[in-house]
């Protein structure tokens, strides 16, 4: 079968139609990870009534314990559909072992670092190749951490991408219990023995997360932990402070207990890029409610209050590019 890309093997997994919505799902086998079984599902959305894809490409990346359903429900509704209707070219990336991305052979040892070094650059290259334009990355929670880590590590930059939107994203706040002596070590040993955490049993999402990713998080937030790319001995916070000339929109939710607004806004303030904008979702800023970690994206109120604000920021990017 002929590859859908000139860069690496890409196969069309399926093509679906839901009313006026179309979805072509590709499996990107980039062969950039030591585990050559890695394949990343990338879904390309379209509208039959419109045809073609000429708008700014957007790559949406979900957070932990979830999948592309965070952006697009089974009924074809969500932020992804809204942005598509606003004229953007929408792509949904699913992390290894999530949604339509198959589990790789070395699934248990998957880490954010491996995503940053191989998966993100490959998907960015693929969407850039297919659209002919530099993509904008949009990430929620862990998805945002992966994106910001890719920027700090020099994998996403002004030469290959357009901008980033980080929703509920931060790395500066450490859970207090991980500062206690030996706590992080004990938890890591426990997670390693389980191999993975089940989001359904934990009541936090429909997907599992591998031990490698969870233990990487625990180590990063321990008393002496660092936000870093260990294999390259690269500390990411200094690189984040230097900036990458990518415009940033940081969206923080006033009632977010997972990634508090204060920490998200502080993390954004440390970014050294020339253009950075903040959006605090709370009553003090004129919103109808104080939003939380999930309903900042997935709720009826978000559809009318939050989504249009993100769309306007993205549209202003296009106006700046055309100026």
CSV table of C-alpha atoms in Angstrom, one decimal:
chain,number,residue,atom,x,y,z
A,1,UNK,CA,0.0,0.0,0.0
A,2,UNK,CA,1.3,3.4,-0.9
A,3,UNK,CA,2.1,5.7,2.0
A,4,UNK,CA,0.0,8.9,2.4
A,5,UNK,CA,3.2,10.8,3.2
A,6,UNK,CA,6.6,11.2,1.5
A,7,UNK,CA,8.2,11.5,5.0
A,8,UNK,CA,7.5,8.1,6.5
A,9,UNK,CA,4.9,5.3,6.3
A,10,UNK,CA,1.4,6.6,6.9
A,11,UNK,CA,-1.7,4.5,6.3
A,12,UNK,CA,-5.3,5.5,6.2
A,13,UNK,CA,-6.9,3.5,9.0
A,14,UNK,CA,-10.5,4.5,8.2
A,15,UNK,CA,-12.7,7.2,6.7
A,16,UNK,CA,-15.9,8.0,8.5
A,17,UNK,CA,-18.9,10.2,7.8
A,18,UNK,CA,-21.2,11.5,10.6
A,19,UNK,CA,-23.8,13.7,9.0
A,20,UNK,CA,-22.0,16.6,7.4
A,21,UNK,CA,-18.8,15.8,9.3
A,22,UNK,CA,-16.0,13.7,7.7
A,23,UNK,CA,-13.1,12.1,9.6
A,24,UNK,CA,-10.0,10.5,7.9
A,25,UNK,CA,-7.9,8.7,10.5
A,26,UNK,CA,-4.2,8.1,9.6
A,27,UNK,CA,-1.6,6.0,11.4
A,28,UNK,CA,1.7,7.7,11.4
A,29,UNK,CA,4.6,5.2,11.7
A,30,UNK,CA,7.5,7.6,12.0
A,31,UNK,CA,10.2,5.1,13.0
A,32,UNK,CA,11.9,7.9,15.1
A,33,UNK,CA,11.6,6.1,18.4
A,34,UNK,CA,13.8,3.2,19.5
A,35,UNK,CA,10.6,1.1,19.6
A,36,UNK,CA,9.7,0.9,15.8
A,37,UNK,CA,6.2,-0.4,16.6
A,38,UNK,CA,5.0,3.1,17.5
A,39,UNK,CA,2.1,4.4,15.4
A,40,UNK,CA,0.3,7.6,16.2
A,41,UNK,CA,-3.4,8.1,15.1
A,42,UNK,CA,-4.0,11.5,13.6
A,43,UNK,CA,-7.6,12.3,12.6
A,44,UNK,CA,-8.3,14.9,9.9
A,45,UNK,CA,-11.8,16.5,10.1
A,46,UNK,CA,-13.7,18.0,7.3
A,47,UNK,CA,-17.2,19.3,6.3
A,48,UNK,CA,-18.9,17.8,3.3
A,49,UNK,CA,-20.7,21.0,2.7
A,50,UNK,CA,-17.5,23.0,2.4
A,51,UNK,CA,-15.0,20.6,0.8
A,52,UNK,CA,-11.2,21.2,0.7
A,53,UNK,CA,-9.0,22.4,3.6
A,54,UNK,CA,-7.5,25.8,3.1
A,55,UNK,CA,-7.6,27.3,6.6
A,56,UNK,CA,-5.0,27.5,9.3
A,57,UNK,CA,-4.1,23.9,10.4
A,58,UNK,CA,-4.7,23.2,14.1
A,59,UNK,CA,-3.4,20.1,15.9
A,60,UNK,CA,-5.4,19.4,19.1
A,61,UNK,CA,-3.8,17.2,21.7
A,62,UNK,CA,-5.7,15.7,24.6
A,63,UNK,CA,-4.6,15.4,28.2
A,64,UNK,CA,-4.1,12.3,30.4
A,65,UNK,CA,-6.5,9.4,30.7
A,66,UNK,CA,-8.5,10.5,27.7
A,67,UNK,CA,-8.5,10.6,23.9
A,68,UNK,CA,-9.7,12.7,20.9
A,69,UNK,CA,-13.2,12.4,22.4
A,70,UNK,CA,-12.3,15.3,24.6
A,71,UNK,CA,-12.4,17.5,21.5
A,72,UNK,CA,-15.1,15.7,19.5
A,73,UNK,CA,-17.9,13.7,21.0
A,74,UNK,CA,-19.5,10.6,19.4
A,75,UNK,CA,-22.3,12.8,18.2
A,76,UNK,CA,-19.7,15.0,16.3
A,77,UNK,CA,-19.9,17.9,18.8
A,78,UNK,CA,-17.2,19.8,20.6
A,79,UNK,CA,-14.4,22.4,20.3
A,80,UNK,CA,-13.0,20.6,17.3
A,81,UNK,CA,-16.3,20.8,15.3
A,82,UNK,CA,-16.7,24.4,16.3
A,83,UNK,CA,-13.2,25.4,15.1
A,84,UNK,CA,-13.8,23.5,11.9
A,85,UNK,CA,-17.0,25.4,11.2
A,86,UNK,CA,-15.0,28.6,11.8
A,87,UNK,CA,-12.9,27.8,8.8
A,88,UNK,CA,-9.8,26.1,10.4
A,89,UNK,CA,-8.2,22.9,9.2
A,90,UNK,CA,-8.5,20.6,12.2
A,91,UNK,CA,-6.4,17.6,13.1
A,92,UNK,CA,-6.7,15.5,16.3
A,93,UNK,CA,-3.6,13.6,17.6
A,94,UNK,CA,-4.0,10.7,20.0
A,95,UNK,CA,-1.1,9.8,22.4
A,96,UNK,CA,0.3,6.3,22.3
A,97,UNK,CA,-2.2,3.6,23.3
A,98,UNK,CA,-5.1,6.1,23.4
A,99,UNK,CA,-8.1,6.0,21.2
A,100,UNK,CA,-7.1,4.8,17.8
A,101,UNK,CA,-3.4,4.9,18.5
A,102,UNK,CA,-2.3,1.3,19.1
A,103,UNK,CA,-0.2,0.2,22.0
A,104,UNK,CA,3.5,0.0,21.1
A,105,UNK,CA,5.6,-3.0,22.2
A,106,UNK,CA,7.3,-0.9,24.8
A,107,UNK,CA,4.1,0.7,26.0
A,108,UNK,CA,4.8,0.4,29.7
A,109,UNK,CA,8.0,2.5,29.4
A,110,UNK,CA,6.4,5.3,27.3
A,111,UNK,CA,7.2,8.8,28.7
A,112,UNK,CA,6.5,12.4,27.9
A,113,UNK,CA,10.2,12.7,26.9
A,114,UNK,CA,9.7,10.1,24.2
A,115,UNK,CA,6.6,11.8,22.9
A,116,UNK,CA,8.5,15.1,22.7
A,117,UNK,CA,11.5,13.7,20.9
A,118,UNK,CA,9.7,11.6,18.3
A,119,UNK,CA,5.9,11.8,18.2
A,120,UNK,CA,5.3,15.5,18.3
A,121,UNK,CA,7.9,16.4,15.6
A,122,UNK,CA,6.6,13.6,13.3
A,123,UNK,CA,3.0,14.7,13.6
A,124,UNK,CA,4.0,18.3,13.1
A,125,UNK,CA,5.9,17.4,10.0
A,126,UNK,CA,3.0,15.3,8.6
A,127,UNK,CA,0.4,18.0,9.1
A,128,UNK,CA,2.8,20.6,7.7
A,129,UNK,CA,3.4,18.4,4.6
A,130,UNK,CA,-0.3,17.7,4.1
A,131,UNK,CA,-1.6,21.3,4.6
A,132,UNK,CA,1.4,23.2,3.2
A,133,UNK,CA,1.2,25.5,6.3
A,134,UNK,CA,2.8,25.6,9.7
A,135,UNK,CA,0.4,24.2,12.3
A,136,UNK,CA,-0.9,25.8,15.5
A,137,UNK,CA,-0.8,23.4,18.5
A,138,UNK,CA,-3.7,23.3,21.1
A,139,UNK,CA,-3.3,21.2,24.2
A,140,UNK,CA,-5.2,20.6,27.4
A,141,UNK,CA,-3.5,19.6,30.7
A,142,UNK,CA,-0.9,16.9,29.9
A,143,UNK,CA,-1.3,17.7,26.2
A,144,UNK,CA,-0.3,21.3,26.9
A,145,UNK,CA,2.7,20.1,29.0
A,146,UNK,CA,3.8,17.9,26.0
A,147,UNK,CA,3.5,20.9,23.7
A,148,UNK,CA,5.3,23.3,25.9
A,149,UNK,CA,8.0,20.7,26.5
A,150,UNK,CA,8.4,20.3,22.8
A,151,UNK,CA,8.8,24.1,22.4
A,152,UNK,CA,11.3,24.3,25.3
A,153,UNK,CA,13.3,21.3,23.8
A,154,UNK,CA,13.5,23.0,20.4
A,155,UNK,CA,11.3,20.5,18.6
A,156,UNK,CA,8.5,23.1,17.9
A,157,UNK,CA,9.7,26.5,16.8
A,158,UNK,CA,9.0,29.4,14.5
A,159,UNK,CA,10.5,27.5,11.5
A,160,UNK,CA,8.0,24.6,11.7
A,161,UNK,CA,5.0,25.8,13.7
A,162,UNK,CA,2.8,28.8,14.0
A,163,UNK,CA,1.7,29.2,17.6
A,164,UNK,CA,0.4,27.3,20.7
A,165,UNK,CA,-2.7,27.4,22.9
A,166,UNK,CA,-2.3,25.9,26.3
A,167,UNK,CA,-5.4,25.0,28.3
A,168,UNK,CA,-5.0,24.2,32.0
A,169,UNK,CA,-1.2,23.8,31.6
A,170,UNK,CA,1.6,24.2,34.1
A,171,UNK,CA,4.7,22.5,35.5
A,172,UNK,CA,5.6,24.9,38.4
A,173,UNK,CA,3.2,23.7,41.1
A,174,UNK,CA,4.3,20.5,42.9
A,175,UNK,CA,1.8,18.4,44.9
A,176,UNK,CA,2.7,18.9,48.5
A,177,UNK,CA,2.8,15.2,49.4
A,178,UNK,CA,5.6,14.6,46.9
A,179,UNK,CA,7.9,16.8,49.0
A,180,UNK,CA,7.6,14.3,51.9
A,181,UNK,CA,10.7,12.1,52.3
A,182,UNK,CA,10.6,8.8,50.3
A,183,UNK,CA,6.9,9.5,49.2
A,184,UNK,CA,7.8,9.9,45.5
A,185,UNK,CA,10.0,6.8,45.6
A,186,UNK,CA,7.4,4.6,47.2
A,187,UNK,CA,4.7,5.8,44.8
A,188,UNK,CA,7.0,5.1,41.8
A,189,UNK,CA,7.7,1.6,43.0
A,190,UNK,CA,3.9,1.0,43.4
A,191,UNK,CA,3.1,2.3,40.0
A,192,UNK,CA,5.9,0.2,38.4
A,193,UNK,CA,4.5,-2.9,40.0
A,194,UNK,CA,1.1,-2.2,38.4
A,195,UNK,CA,2.6,-1.4,34.9
A,196,UNK,CA,-0.2,1.1,34.2
A,197,UNK,CA,-3.0,3.0,35.8
A,198,UNK,CA,-6.6,2.5,34.8
A,199,UNK,CA,-8.5,5.8,34.3
A,200,UNK,CA,-11.9,4.0,34.6
A,201,UNK,CA,-11.1,2.4,37.9
A,202,UNK,CA,-9.7,5.7,39.2
A,203,UNK,CA,-12.8,7.5,37.9
A,204,UNK,CA,-10.8,10.1,36.0
A,205,UNK,CA,-11.1,9.1,32.3
A,206,UNK,CA,-11.7,6.4,29.7
A,207,UNK,CA,-8.0,5.6,29.1
A,208,UNK,CA,-5.0,4.1,30.9
A,209,UNK,CA,-1.6,5.7,31.4
A,210,UNK,CA,1.7,3.7,31.3
A,211,UNK,CA,3.9,3.4,34.4
A,212,UNK,CA,6.7,5.2,32.6
A,213,UNK,CA,4.7,8.3,32.1
A,214,UNK,CA,3.3,8.4,35.6
A,215,UNK,CA,6.6,7.8,37.2
A,216,UNK,CA,8.2,10.5,35.1
A,217,UNK,CA,5.6,12.9,36.5
A,218,UNK,CA,6.2,11.7,40.1
A,219,UNK,CA,10.0,12.2,39.6
A,220,UNK,CA,9.6,15.6,38.0
A,221,UNK,CA,7.4,16.9,40.9
A,222,UNK,CA,9.5,15.4,43.7
A,223,UNK,CA,11.5,17.6,46.0
A,224,UNK,CA,14.6,17.5,43.8
A,225,UNK,CA,12.9,16.8,40.5
A,226,UNK,CA,13.3,18.9,37.4
A,227,UNK,CA,11.4,19.6,34.2
A,228,UNK,CA,13.9,18.2,31.8
A,229,UNK,CA,14.9,16.0,28.8
A,230,UNK,CA,17.0,13.5,30.6
A,231,UNK,CA,18.6,11.8,27.6
A,232,UNK,CA,19.9,15.2,26.4
A,233,UNK,CA,20.6,16.6,29.8
A,234,UNK,CA,18.5,19.5,28.9
A,235,UNK,CA,16.7,21.6,31.6
A,236,UNK,CA,13.5,22.9,30.1
A,237,UNK,CA,12.6,25.8,32.4
A,238,UNK,CA,15.6,27.9,31.3
A,239,UNK,CA,14.8,27.2,27.7
A,240,UNK,CA,11.2,28.0,28.2
A,241,UNK,CA,12.2,31.4,29.7
A,242,UNK,CA,14.3,32.1,26.6
A,243,UNK,CA,11.2,31.7,24.4
A,244,UNK,CA,10.9,30.4,20.9
A,245,UNK,CA,9.2,33.2,19.0
A,246,UNK,CA,5.9,31.3,19.0
A,247,UNK,CA,2.8,33.2,20.0
A,248,UNK,CA,1.2,31.8,23.2
A,249,UNK,CA,-2.3,31.9,24.5
A,250,UNK,CA,-2.6,30.5,28.0
A,251,UNK,CA,-6.1,29.6,29.2
A,252,UNK,CA,-6.5,29.1,32.9
A,253,UNK,CA,-9.7,28.2,34.8
A,254,UNK,CA,-10.5,30.0,38.0
A,255,UNK,CA,-12.0,26.9,39.8
A,256,UNK,CA,-9.4,24.4,38.4
A,257,UNK,CA,-8.2,22.2,41.3
A,258,UNK,CA,-6.0,20.0,39.2
A,259,UNK,CA,-3.9,22.8,37.6
A,260,UNK,CA,-4.8,25.9,39.5
A,261,UNK,CA,-5.2,29.1,37.6
A,262,UNK,CA,-2.4,30.8,39.6
A,263,UNK,CA,0.1,28.2,38.6
A,264,UNK,CA,-1.0,28.2,34.9
A,265,UNK,CA,-0.7,31.9,34.7
A,266,UNK,CA,2.7,31.9,36.4
A,267,UNK,CA,3.9,29.2,34.0
A,268,UNK,CA,2.8,31.3,31.1
A,269,UNK,CA,4.4,34.5,32.5
A,270,UNK,CA,7.8,32.7,32.5
A,271,UNK,CA,7.6,32.1,28.8
A,272,UNK,CA,10.1,34.2,27.0
A,273,UNK,CA,8.3,34.6,23.7
A,274,UNK,CA,7.5,38.1,22.4
A,275,UNK,CA,3.8,37.5,22.2
A,276,UNK,CA,1.9,35.9,25.0
A,277,UNK,CA,-1.7,36.4,26.0
A,278,UNK,CA,-3.6,35.1,29.1
A,279,UNK,CA,-7.3,34.2,29.5
A,280,UNK,CA,-8.7,33.6,32.9
A,281,UNK,CA,-12.0,31.8,32.9
A,282,UNK,CA,-13.9,33.2,35.9
A,283,UNK,CA,-16.6,35.5,37.1
A,284,UNK,CA,-14.1,38.3,37.9
A,285,UNK,CA,-13.3,38.4,34.2
A,286,UNK,CA,-16.9,38.6,33.1
A,287,UNK,CA,-17.7,34.9,32.5
A,288,UNK,CA,-20.9,33.4,33.8
A,289,UNK,CA,-19.1,31.0,36.1
A,290,UNK,CA,-15.7,30.0,37.5
A,291,UNK,CA,-14.7,27.2,35.2
A,292,UNK,CA,-12.9,24.0,36.2
A,293,UNK,CA,-10.3,21.7,34.7
A,294,UNK,CA,-12.5,19.9,32.3
A,295,UNK,CA,-15.6,22.1,31.8
A,296,UNK,CA,-13.3,24.9,30.6
A,297,UNK,CA,-13.6,23.0,27.3
A,298,UNK,CA,-16.4,20.5,27.6
A,299,UNK,CA,-19.6,22.2,28.7
A,300,UNK,CA,-22.5,24.2,27.2
A,301,UNK,CA,-21.2,27.3,28.8
A,302,UNK,CA,-17.7,26.9,27.4
A,303,UNK,CA,-19.3,26.5,23.9
A,304,UNK,CA,-20.8,30.0,24.1
A,305,UNK,CA,-18.2,31.8,26.2
A,306,UNK,CA,-14.8,30.1,25.9
A,307,UNK,CA,-14.7,28.6,22.4
A,308,UNK,CA,-15.3,32.0,20.7
A,309,UNK,CA,-12.5,33.6,22.7
A,310,UNK,CA,-10.1,31.0,21.5
A,311,UNK,CA,-11.3,31.3,17.9
A,312,UNK,CA,-10.9,35.1,18.0
A,313,UNK,CA,-7.3,34.8,19.2
A,314,UNK,CA,-6.6,32.3,16.4
A,315,UNK,CA,-8.2,34.5,13.8
A,316,UNK,CA,-6.1,37.4,14.9
A,317,UNK,CA,-3.0,35.3,14.3
A,318,UNK,CA,-4.1,34.9,10.7
A,319,UNK,CA,-4.7,38.6,10.4
A,320,UNK,CA,-1.2,39.3,11.7
A,321,UNK,CA,0.3,36.8,9.2
A,322,UNK,CA,-1.5,38.5,6.4
A,323,UNK,CA,-0.6,42.0,7.4
